[in-house]
DNA sequence: GCGTAAGTGGAGGCTGCCTCCGTATATTTA
DNA sequence: TAAATATACGGAGGCAGCCTCCACTTACGC
């Protein structure tokens, strides 16, 4: 790839991240191209569809999440799982405007981003397995349950991290006495 | 209101419900007008903004929910609450394509639809209070918690009612052992 | 330096949004 | 029942964003 092409690619990615964060998935692509100092044609060559651009932006976020996952250290398996779920909430919230897309990527194996989730799945699987071993969580709990509820909470609480944490804890502790 | 106006109003509402269900909030208004056998001008007179049309469609759904709420009968307060939450999940799912709007209406007191929620709130408040009295749920649980989690689950499970029910039960029973 | 493969950018066709206003029709009045 | 009038209709038209296409420009290997 030529140097100018790479430069434009990066610029577009940056501006797209900003625009999607501010205006959601429907942000004007012409505006994004303009912000990146580039013509629409260039945008469309690098990212033939809006979806491609969204996915490219999300790829970066997955990286960040994987890094968080690797750095996660906690002895108590129950706590570790909770920390990981909270970290996920945090990242999903940071991916403002793309929450829905993220949920699709995680839940739908057809999604071209599904592969990117492998690292995250591995971390979840590991933490979940350990938590089950020590009897910290009910044995029928699945990764899918966790992924779904985390996205649901992230989506329904928008950017209110206090409520997110409360709902996560309600979920973990249970509501019926 | 003239008879023809009323007829067109109803037709538009019906077609809008169908279109939003099939294509989400972004469905083409011109197509909706066409489906209703009416010009765009007529659509815009009745519903000056897309939001107005969405809200009008939602008003109908609120009616349906309120009816369900009134018909709800169950002796055990814990079970009654669960039934009500399930019914809500069901209705939210039926309101395909408008889940996000519904969540806004419920969570945001500014929403012009917020008033419509009163009946539903009253039912929730009643069921929740009774469940607390009998000690069926933890005392710090709020209506807002329930509303938020129900919308989160409905959204994240799309139309998979089995998963919705499972997640609701996980929430109610708790996940940690 | 030069040739060319690779990349650029914006004009243009298309669709959907919303407004405006000339035309049509339901309802009232006589 | 027919005229008068208030009410409603509908589509043309201006605008914005989507995406394609291709004449022009530029980086880079020789």
Tab-separated table of C-alpha atoms (C1' of nucleotides) in Angstrom:
chain	number	residue	atom	x	y	z
A	1	UNK	CA	0.000	0.000	0.000
A	2	UNK	CA	1.315	3.411	-0.976
A	3	UNK	CA	2.289	5.855	1.740
A	4	UNK	CA	-0.411	8.418	0.842
A	5	UNK	CA	-3.043	5.706	0.751
A	6	UNK	CA	-2.064	4.518	4.201
A	7	UNK	CA	-2.104	8.079	5.525
A	8	UNK	CA	-5.584	8.728	4.161
A	9	UNK	CA	-6.785	5.408	5.496
A	10	UNK	CA	-5.654	6.307	8.998
A	11	UNK	CA	-7.129	9.784	8.830
A	12	UNK	CA	-10.473	8.444	7.680
A	13	UNK	CA	-10.507	5.913	10.483
A	14	UNK	CA	-9.812	8.584	13.075
A	15	UNK	CA	-12.466	10.969	11.807
A	16	UNK	CA	-14.986	8.163	11.443
A	17	UNK	CA	-14.431	7.238	15.090
A	18	UNK	CA	-15.098	10.826	16.122
A	19	UNK	CA	-18.132	11.236	13.879
A	20	UNK	CA	-19.755	7.940	14.878
A	21	UNK	CA	-19.187	8.822	18.515
A	22	UNK	CA	-20.887	12.178	18.065
A	23	UNK	CA	-23.707	11.320	15.691
A	24	UNK	CA	-24.021	7.555	15.713
A	25	UNK	CA	-23.836	5.167	12.799
A	26	UNK	CA	-25.775	7.528	10.559
A	27	UNK	CA	-23.131	10.238	10.479
A	28	UNK	CA	-22.657	11.718	7.015
A	29	UNK	CA	-19.880	9.959	5.103
A	30	UNK	CA	-19.267	13.073	3.040
A	31	UNK	CA	-18.622	14.985	6.257
A	32	UNK	CA	-16.225	12.307	7.449
A	33	UNK	CA	-14.343	12.504	4.158
A	34	UNK	CA	-14.240	16.279	4.424
A	35	UNK	CA	-12.999	16.140	8.013
A	36	UNK	CA	-10.241	13.806	6.911
A	37	UNK	CA	-9.320	16.263	4.143
A	38	UNK	CA	-10.157	13.760	1.453
A	39	UNK	CA	-12.768	13.310	-1.303
A	40	UNK	CA	-15.706	10.943	-0.938
A	41	UNK	CA	-14.226	8.790	-3.687
A	42	UNK	CA	-11.213	8.071	-1.520
A	43	UNK	CA	-13.398	7.162	1.406
A	44	UNK	CA	-15.408	4.750	-0.703
A	45	UNK	CA	-12.330	3.070	-2.158
A	46	UNK	CA	-10.962	2.321	1.279
A	47	UNK	CA	-14.349	1.472	2.769
A	48	UNK	CA	-16.781	0.374	0.052
A	49	UNK	CA	-19.747	0.394	2.417
A	50	UNK	CA	-20.661	2.214	5.587
A	51	UNK	CA	-20.516	-1.151	7.282
A	52	UNK	CA	-16.863	-1.607	6.308
A	53	UNK	CA	-15.994	1.707	7.898
A	54	UNK	CA	-17.887	0.856	11.061
A	55	UNK	CA	-16.191	-2.519	11.285
A	56	UNK	CA	-12.769	-0.970	10.785
A	57	UNK	CA	-13.423	1.455	13.632
A	58	UNK	CA	-14.599	-1.376	15.846
A	59	UNK	CA	-11.477	-3.401	15.132
A	60	UNK	CA	-9.453	-0.784	17.001
A	61	UNK	CA	-11.785	-0.964	19.976
A	62	UNK	CA	-11.465	-4.744	20.083
A	63	UNK	CA	-7.734	-4.324	20.341
A	64	UNK	CA	-8.163	-2.069	23.352
A	65	UNK	CA	-10.494	-4.556	24.966
A	66	UNK	CA	-8.129	-7.437	24.390
A	67	UNK	CA	-5.372	-5.427	26.047
A	68	UNK	CA	-7.564	-4.796	29.081
A	69	UNK	CA	-8.335	-8.488	29.190
A	70	UNK	CA	-4.675	-9.439	29.212
A	71	UNK	CA	-3.880	-7.000	32.002
A	72	UNK	CA	-6.688	-8.295	34.172
A	73	UNK	CA	-5.317	-9.698	37.413
A	74	UNK	CA	-7.379	-10.796	40.368
A	75	UNK	CA	-7.093	-13.792	42.627
A	76	UNK	CA	-10.707	-14.373	43.576
A	77	UNK	CA	-12.417	-15.868	40.508
A	78	UNK	CA	-15.809	-14.353	41.298
A	79	UNK	CA	-14.317	-10.894	41.641
A	80	UNK	CA	-12.215	-11.346	38.531
A	81	UNK	CA	-15.305	-12.152	36.506
A	82	UNK	CA	-17.061	-9.089	37.858
A	83	UNK	CA	-14.062	-6.912	37.018
A	84	UNK	CA	-14.034	-8.238	33.499
A	85	UNK	CA	-17.719	-7.593	33.000
A	86	UNK	CA	-17.304	-4.058	34.317
A	87	UNK	CA	-14.379	-3.499	31.976
A	88	UNK	CA	-16.552	-4.661	29.104
A	89	UNK	CA	-19.307	-2.250	30.103
A	90	UNK	CA	-16.750	0.489	30.148
A	91	UNK	CA	-15.467	-0.302	26.691
A	92	UNK	CA	-18.874	-0.714	25.170
A	93	UNK	CA	-19.886	2.659	26.566
A	94	UNK	CA	-16.720	4.209	25.163
A	95	UNK	CA	-17.751	2.905	21.757
A	96	UNK	CA	-20.566	5.421	21.710
A	97	UNK	CA	-22.861	5.167	18.734
A	98	UNK	CA	-21.675	1.708	17.787
A	99	UNK	CA	-23.140	-0.295	20.668
A	100	UNK	CA	-25.641	-2.011	18.417
A	101	UNK	CA	-22.971	-2.983	15.910
A	102	UNK	CA	-20.812	-4.348	18.683
A	103	UNK	CA	-23.667	-6.471	19.934
A	104	UNK	CA	-24.182	-7.879	16.462
A	105	UNK	CA	-20.490	-8.718	16.144
A	106	UNK	CA	-20.492	-10.548	19.450
A	107	UNK	CA	-23.752	-12.412	19.065
A	108	UNK	CA	-23.773	-13.217	15.381
A	109	UNK	CA	-21.167	-15.724	14.138
A	110	UNK	CA	-21.862	-14.493	10.589
A	111	UNK	CA	-20.430	-11.088	11.407
A	112	UNK	CA	-17.037	-10.414	9.799
A	113	UNK	CA	-15.932	-9.114	13.179
A	114	UNK	CA	-16.890	-12.261	15.007
A	115	UNK	CA	-13.361	-13.594	14.578
A	116	UNK	CA	-12.001	-10.547	16.411
A	117	UNK	CA	-13.988	-11.568	19.451
A	118	UNK	CA	-12.018	-14.781	19.928
A	119	UNK	CA	-9.520	-13.257	22.330
A	120	UNK	CA	-12.312	-11.799	24.400
A	121	UNK	CA	-14.214	-15.080	24.353
A	122	UNK	CA	-11.113	-16.914	25.501
A	123	UNK	CA	-10.757	-14.563	28.464
A	124	UNK	CA	-14.438	-14.904	29.335
A	125	UNK	CA	-14.320	-18.668	29.015
A	126	UNK	CA	-11.311	-18.858	31.265
A	127	UNK	CA	-12.733	-16.582	33.960
A	128	UNK	CA	-16.103	-18.289	33.805
A	129	UNK	CA	-14.583	-21.754	34.069
A	130	UNK	CA	-12.506	-20.762	37.080
A	131	UNK	CA	-15.473	-19.138	38.734
A	132	UNK	CA	-17.475	-22.311	38.213
A	133	UNK	CA	-14.679	-24.504	39.620
A	134	UNK	CA	-14.629	-22.586	42.846
A	135	UNK	CA	-18.423	-22.579	42.923
A	136	UNK	CA	-18.636	-18.807	42.693
A	137	UNK	CA	-21.294	-18.892	39.986
A	138	UNK	CA	-24.118	-21.222	39.089
A	139	UNK	CA	-22.960	-24.068	36.873
A	140	UNK	CA	-25.434	-23.496	34.074
A	141	UNK	CA	-24.274	-19.958	33.377
A	142	UNK	CA	-22.924	-19.475	29.861
A	143	UNK	CA	-20.613	-17.013	28.173
A	144	UNK	CA	-23.481	-16.057	25.901
A	145	UNK	CA	-25.597	-15.139	28.921
A	146	UNK	CA	-22.895	-12.817	30.130
A	147	UNK	CA	-22.198	-11.255	26.747
A	148	UNK	CA	-25.873	-10.610	26.133
A	149	UNK	CA	-26.646	-9.130	29.520
A	150	UNK	CA	-23.576	-6.911	29.408
A	151	UNK	CA	-24.623	-5.491	26.074
A	152	UNK	CA	-28.181	-5.098	27.224
A	153	UNK	CA	-27.089	-3.178	30.298
A	154	UNK	CA	-24.611	-1.050	28.368
A	155	UNK	CA	-27.272	-0.153	25.853
A	156	UNK	CA	-30.099	0.533	28.265
A	157	UNK	CA	-28.023	2.679	30.625
A	158	UNK	CA	-26.372	4.681	27.852
A	159	UNK	CA	-23.443	6.352	29.524
A	160	UNK	CA	-24.527	6.271	33.160
A	161	UNK	CA	-21.782	4.093	34.604
A	162	UNK	CA	-23.226	4.172	38.115
A	163	UNK	CA	-26.472	2.592	36.963
A	164	UNK	CA	-24.559	0.148	34.823
A	165	UNK	CA	-22.613	-1.045	37.809
A	166	UNK	CA	-25.734	-1.272	39.934
A	167	UNK	CA	-27.581	-3.361	37.372
A	168	UNK	CA	-24.607	-5.618	36.870
A	169	UNK	CA	-24.452	-6.202	40.601
A	170	UNK	CA	-28.185	-6.813	40.800
A	171	UNK	CA	-27.719	-9.374	38.083
A	172	UNK	CA	-24.796	-10.996	39.842
A	173	UNK	CA	-26.369	-11.002	43.265
A	174	UNK	CA	-29.876	-11.744	42.203
A	175	UNK	CA	-32.980	-9.820	42.910
A	176	UNK	CA	-35.224	-12.235	44.710
A	177	UNK	CA	-34.389	-12.714	48.349
B	1	UNK	CA	-61.779	16.441	12.001
B	2	UNK	CA	-63.204	15.647	8.597
B	3	UNK	CA	-64.109	12.066	7.808
B	4	UNK	CA	-61.556	11.694	5.009
B	5	UNK	CA	-58.849	13.153	7.217
B	6	UNK	CA	-59.597	10.662	9.962
B	7	UNK	CA	-59.547	7.787	7.466
B	8	UNK	CA	-56.171	8.840	6.099
B	9	UNK	CA	-54.841	9.303	9.597
B	10	UNK	CA	-55.754	5.747	10.523
B	11	UNK	CA	-54.337	4.312	7.328
B	12	UNK	CA	-51.068	6.136	7.801
B	13	UNK	CA	-50.798	4.878	11.356
B	14	UNK	CA	-51.378	1.298	10.273
B	15	UNK	CA	-48.867	1.413	7.457
B	16	UNK	CA	-46.324	3.180	9.634
B	17	UNK	CA	-46.609	0.368	12.185
B	18	UNK	CA	-45.947	-2.192	9.478
B	19	UNK	CA	-43.060	-0.256	7.926
B	20	UNK	CA	-41.332	0.492	11.225
B	21	UNK	CA	-41.668	-3.153	12.174
B	22	UNK	CA	-40.072	-4.270	8.941
B	23	UNK	CA	-37.397	-1.647	8.433
B	24	UNK	CA	-37.016	0.115	11.743
B	25	UNK	CA	-37.339	3.799	12.503
B	26	UNK	CA	-35.597	4.751	9.264
B	27	UNK	CA	-38.309	3.414	6.969
B	28	UNK	CA	-39.019	5.764	4.071
B	29	UNK	CA	-41.886	8.128	4.850
B	30	UNK	CA	-42.690	8.441	1.157
B	31	UNK	CA	-43.160	4.677	1.020
B	32	UNK	CA	-45.422	4.778	4.047
B	33	UNK	CA	-47.519	7.488	2.401
B	34	UNK	CA	-47.666	5.457	-0.794
B	35	UNK	CA	-48.667	2.303	1.079
B	36	UNK	CA	-51.462	4.265	2.739
B	37	UNK	CA	-52.594	5.483	-0.688
B	38	UNK	CA	-51.884	9.084	0.211
B	39	UNK	CA	-49.454	11.814	-0.846
B	40	UNK	CA	-46.458	12.793	1.278
B	41	UNK	CA	-48.079	16.135	1.942
B	42	UNK	CA	-50.918	14.435	3.750
B	43	UNK	CA	-48.534	12.402	5.836
B	44	UNK	CA	-46.626	15.504	6.871
B	45	UNK	CA	-49.751	17.420	7.786
B	46	UNK	CA	-50.876	14.691	10.153
B	47	UNK	CA	-47.395	13.970	11.459
B	48	UNK	CA	-45.121	16.983	11.029
B	49	UNK	CA	-42.023	15.028	12.002
B	50	UNK	CA	-40.934	11.413	11.851
B	51	UNK	CA	-40.897	11.508	15.628
B	52	UNK	CA	-44.591	12.409	15.731
B	53	UNK	CA	-45.421	9.408	13.606
B	54	UNK	CA	-43.319	7.107	15.761
B	55	UNK	CA	-44.932	8.435	18.924
B	56	UNK	CA	-48.412	7.968	17.482
B	57	UNK	CA	-47.621	4.355	16.659
B	58	UNK	CA	-46.227	3.802	20.140
B	59	UNK	CA	-49.353	5.249	21.741
B	60	UNK	CA	-51.316	2.279	20.387
B	61	UNK	CA	-48.812	-0.152	21.831
B	62	UNK	CA	-49.027	1.501	25.218
B	63	UNK	CA	-52.763	0.936	25.160
B	64	UNK	CA	-52.198	-2.757	24.546
B	65	UNK	CA	-49.714	-2.936	27.384
B	66	UNK	CA	-52.019	-1.167	29.776
B	67	UNK	CA	-54.746	-3.681	28.932
B	68	UNK	CA	-52.400	-6.565	29.661
B	69	UNK	CA	-51.510	-4.903	32.935
B	70	UNK	CA	-55.137	-4.617	33.985
B	71	UNK	CA	-55.835	-8.254	33.152
B	72	UNK	CA	-52.888	-9.461	35.171
B	73	UNK	CA	-54.005	-11.701	38.004
B	74	UNK	CA	-51.765	-13.757	40.209
B	75	UNK	CA	-51.799	-14.410	43.916
B	76	UNK	CA	-48.126	-14.859	44.671
B	77	UNK	CA	-46.554	-11.373	44.489
B	78	UNK	CA	-43.162	-12.680	43.311
B	79	UNK	CA	-44.752	-14.626	40.483
B	80	UNK	CA	-47.012	-11.732	39.585
B	81	UNK	CA	-44.026	-9.462	39.203
B	82	UNK	CA	-42.292	-12.012	36.997
B	83	UNK	CA	-45.404	-12.383	34.851
B	84	UNK	CA	-45.604	-8.652	34.407
B	85	UNK	CA	-41.969	-8.374	33.400
B	86	UNK	CA	-42.425	-11.194	30.913
B	87	UNK	CA	-45.486	-9.492	29.483
B	88	UNK	CA	-43.453	-6.329	29.082
B	89	UNK	CA	-40.716	-8.234	27.267
B	90	UNK	CA	-43.355	-9.636	24.994
B	91	UNK	CA	-44.807	-6.259	24.159
B	92	UNK	CA	-41.462	-4.608	23.647
B	93	UNK	CA	-40.482	-7.365	21.259
B	94	UNK	CA	-43.774	-6.950	19.409
B	95	UNK	CA	-42.874	-3.290	18.952
B	96	UNK	CA	-40.111	-4.319	16.566
B	97	UNK	CA	-37.999	-1.478	15.293
B	98	UNK	CA	-39.138	0.917	17.977
B	99	UNK	CA	-37.463	-0.635	21.004
B	100	UNK	CA	-35.067	2.261	21.350
B	101	UNK	CA	-37.861	4.827	21.184
B	102	UNK	CA	-39.812	2.924	23.776
B	103	UNK	CA	-36.837	2.910	26.099
B	104	UNK	CA	-36.497	6.669	25.706
B	105	UNK	CA	-40.179	7.182	26.495
B	106	UNK	CA	-39.924	5.109	29.647
B	107	UNK	CA	-36.631	6.460	30.945
B	108	UNK	CA	-36.829	10.092	29.961
B	109	UNK	CA	-39.438	12.253	31.730
B	110	UNK	CA	-39.005	14.833	28.950
B	111	UNK	CA	-40.482	12.476	26.392
B	112	UNK	CA	-43.985	13.432	25.218
B	113	UNK	CA	-44.881	9.788	25.695
B	114	UNK	CA	-43.755	9.684	29.281
B	115	UNK	CA	-47.262	10.507	30.445
B	116	UNK	CA	-48.578	7.429	28.679
B	117	UNK	CA	-46.371	5.301	30.889
B	118	UNK	CA	-48.197	6.289	34.071
B	119	UNK	CA	-50.600	3.359	33.983
B	120	UNK	CA	-47.727	0.977	33.474
B	121	UNK	CA	-45.739	2.604	36.242
B	122	UNK	CA	-48.693	2.318	38.577
B	123	UNK	CA	-48.943	-1.402	37.883
B	124	UNK	CA	-45.210	-1.878	38.370
B	125	UNK	CA	-45.210	0.139	41.562
B	126	UNK	CA	-48.079	-1.887	42.948
B	127	UNK	CA	-46.579	-5.251	42.083
B	128	UNK	CA	-43.176	-4.205	43.341
B	129	UNK	CA	-44.565	-2.892	46.631
B	130	UNK	CA	-46.482	-6.075	47.246
B	131	UNK	CA	-43.471	-8.195	46.413
B	132	UNK	CA	-41.411	-6.195	48.865
B	133	UNK	CA	-44.032	-6.522	51.602
B	134	UNK	CA	-43.948	-10.274	51.400
B	135	UNK	CA	-40.191	-10.214	51.222
B	136	UNK	CA	-40.115	-11.726	47.766
B	137	UNK	CA	-37.618	-9.210	46.441
B	138	UNK	CA	-34.769	-7.247	47.959
B	139	UNK	CA	-35.954	-3.995	49.510
B	140	UNK	CA	-33.650	-1.702	47.573
B	141	UNK	CA	-34.992	-2.774	44.189
B	142	UNK	CA	-36.556	0.075	42.222
B	143	UNK	CA	-39.025	0.350	39.388
B	144	UNK	CA	-36.327	2.019	37.346
B	145	UNK	CA	-34.071	-1.005	37.805
B	146	UNK	CA	-36.781	-3.239	36.459
B	147	UNK	CA	-37.707	-0.994	33.548
B	148	UNK	CA	-34.093	-0.637	32.508
B	149	UNK	CA	-33.196	-4.289	32.708
B	150	UNK	CA	-36.339	-5.315	30.855
B	151	UNK	CA	-35.531	-2.977	28.004
B	152	UNK	CA	-31.910	-4.061	27.992
B	153	UNK	CA	-32.903	-7.714	27.751
B	154	UNK	CA	-35.544	-7.059	25.120
B	155	UNK	CA	-33.064	-5.157	23.025
B	156	UNK	CA	-30.135	-7.516	23.365
B	157	UNK	CA	-32.159	-10.660	22.648
B	158	UNK	CA	-34.056	-9.169	19.730
B	159	UNK	CA	-36.899	-11.583	19.129
B	160	UNK	CA	-35.590	-14.701	20.838
B	161	UNK	CA	-38.173	-15.070	23.577
B	162	UNK	CA	-36.557	-18.177	25.045
B	163	UNK	CA	-33.340	-16.316	25.745
B	164	UNK	CA	-35.289	-13.339	27.035
B	165	UNK	CA	-37.031	-15.513	29.567
B	166	UNK	CA	-33.796	-17.186	30.571
B	167	UNK	CA	-32.017	-13.886	31.135
B	168	UNK	CA	-34.933	-12.492	33.079
B	169	UNK	CA	-34.864	-15.538	35.330
B	170	UNK	CA	-31.115	-15.314	35.755
B	171	UNK	CA	-31.645	-11.732	36.801
B	172	UNK	CA	-34.404	-12.636	39.210
B	173	UNK	CA	-32.651	-15.626	40.710
B	174	UNK	CA	-29.183	-14.226	40.665
B	175	UNK	CA	-26.109	-15.630	39.145
B	176	UNK	CA	-23.680	-16.009	41.981
B	177	UNK	CA	-24.285	-19.034	44.158
C	1	DG	C1'	14.415	11.537	-14.187
C	2	DC	C1'	10.620	8.589	-16.161
C	3	DG	C1'	6.894	5.331	-16.776
C	4	DT	C1'	3.256	3.331	-14.796
C	5	DA	C1'	0.624	1.153	-11.319
C	6	DA	C1'	-1.792	2.979	-7.624
C	7	DG	C1'	-4.386	6.404	-5.707
C	8	DT	C1'	-7.287	10.770	-5.727
C	9	DG	C1'	-11.503	13.652	-5.733
C	10	DG	C1'	-15.571	15.580	-7.215
C	11	DA	C1'	-19.340	15.764	-10.743
C	12	DG	C1'	-23.540	13.493	-11.405
C	13	DG	C1'	-27.435	10.361	-10.970
C	14	DC	C1'	-30.413	8.639	-7.463
C	15	DT	C1'	-33.288	8.413	-3.349
C	16	DG	C1'	-35.438	10.253	0.566
C	17	DC	C1'	-36.660	14.487	3.309
C	18	DC	C1'	-39.771	18.217	3.885
C	19	DT	C1'	-42.396	22.539	2.190
C	20	DC	C1'	-45.576	24.978	-0.401
C	21	DC	C1'	-49.619	25.983	-2.673
C	22	DG	C1'	-53.025	25.108	-6.446
C	23	DT	C1'	-56.762	21.813	-6.566
C	24	DA	C1'	-60.418	18.949	-4.713
C	25	DT	C1'	-63.990	17.668	-1.530
C	26	DA	C1'	-66.706	17.346	2.919
C	27	DT	C1'	-69.753	20.001	5.421
C	28	DT	C1'	-72.678	23.890	6.326
C	29	DT	C1'	-76.167	27.058	5.110
C	30	DA	C1'	-80.006	28.800	2.781
D	1	DT	C1'	-80.320	20.654	-3.721
D	2	DA	C1'	-77.044	23.823	-4.780
D	3	DA	C1'	-73.802	27.409	-3.468
D	4	DA	C1'	-70.301	28.887	-0.141
D	5	DT	C1'	-66.556	27.882	2.619
D	6	DA	C1'	-63.548	25.650	5.520
D	7	DT	C1'	-60.768	21.784	5.451
D	8	DA	C1'	-57.849	18.482	3.478
D	9	DC	C1'	-55.264	16.514	-0.441
D	10	DG	C1'	-51.046	15.505	-3.184
D	11	DG	C1'	-47.195	16.065	-5.844
D	12	DA	C1'	-43.673	19.254	-7.798
D	13	DG	C1'	-39.461	21.086	-6.329
D	14	DG	C1'	-35.411	22.370	-3.564
D	15	DC	C1'	-32.112	20.249	-0.656
D	16	DA	C1'	-28.963	16.727	1.433
D	17	DG	C1'	-26.694	12.472	1.616
D	18	DC	C1'	-25.494	8.099	-0.847
D	19	DC	C1'	-22.570	5.904	-4.030
D	20	DT	C1'	-20.274	5.367	-8.811
D	21	DC	C1'	-17.357	6.507	-12.328
D	22	DC	C1'	-13.470	8.162	-14.531
D	23	DA	C1'	-10.231	11.904	-15.899
D	24	DC	C1'	-6.467	13.525	-13.403
D	25	DT	C1'	-2.439	13.208	-10.135
D	26	DT	C1'	1.364	11.109	-7.664
D	27	DA	C1'	4.529	7.793	-5.375
D	28	DC	C1'	8.021	4.719	-6.245
D	29	DG	C1'	10.911	1.080	-8.651
D	30	DC	C1'	14.080	1.158	-12.314
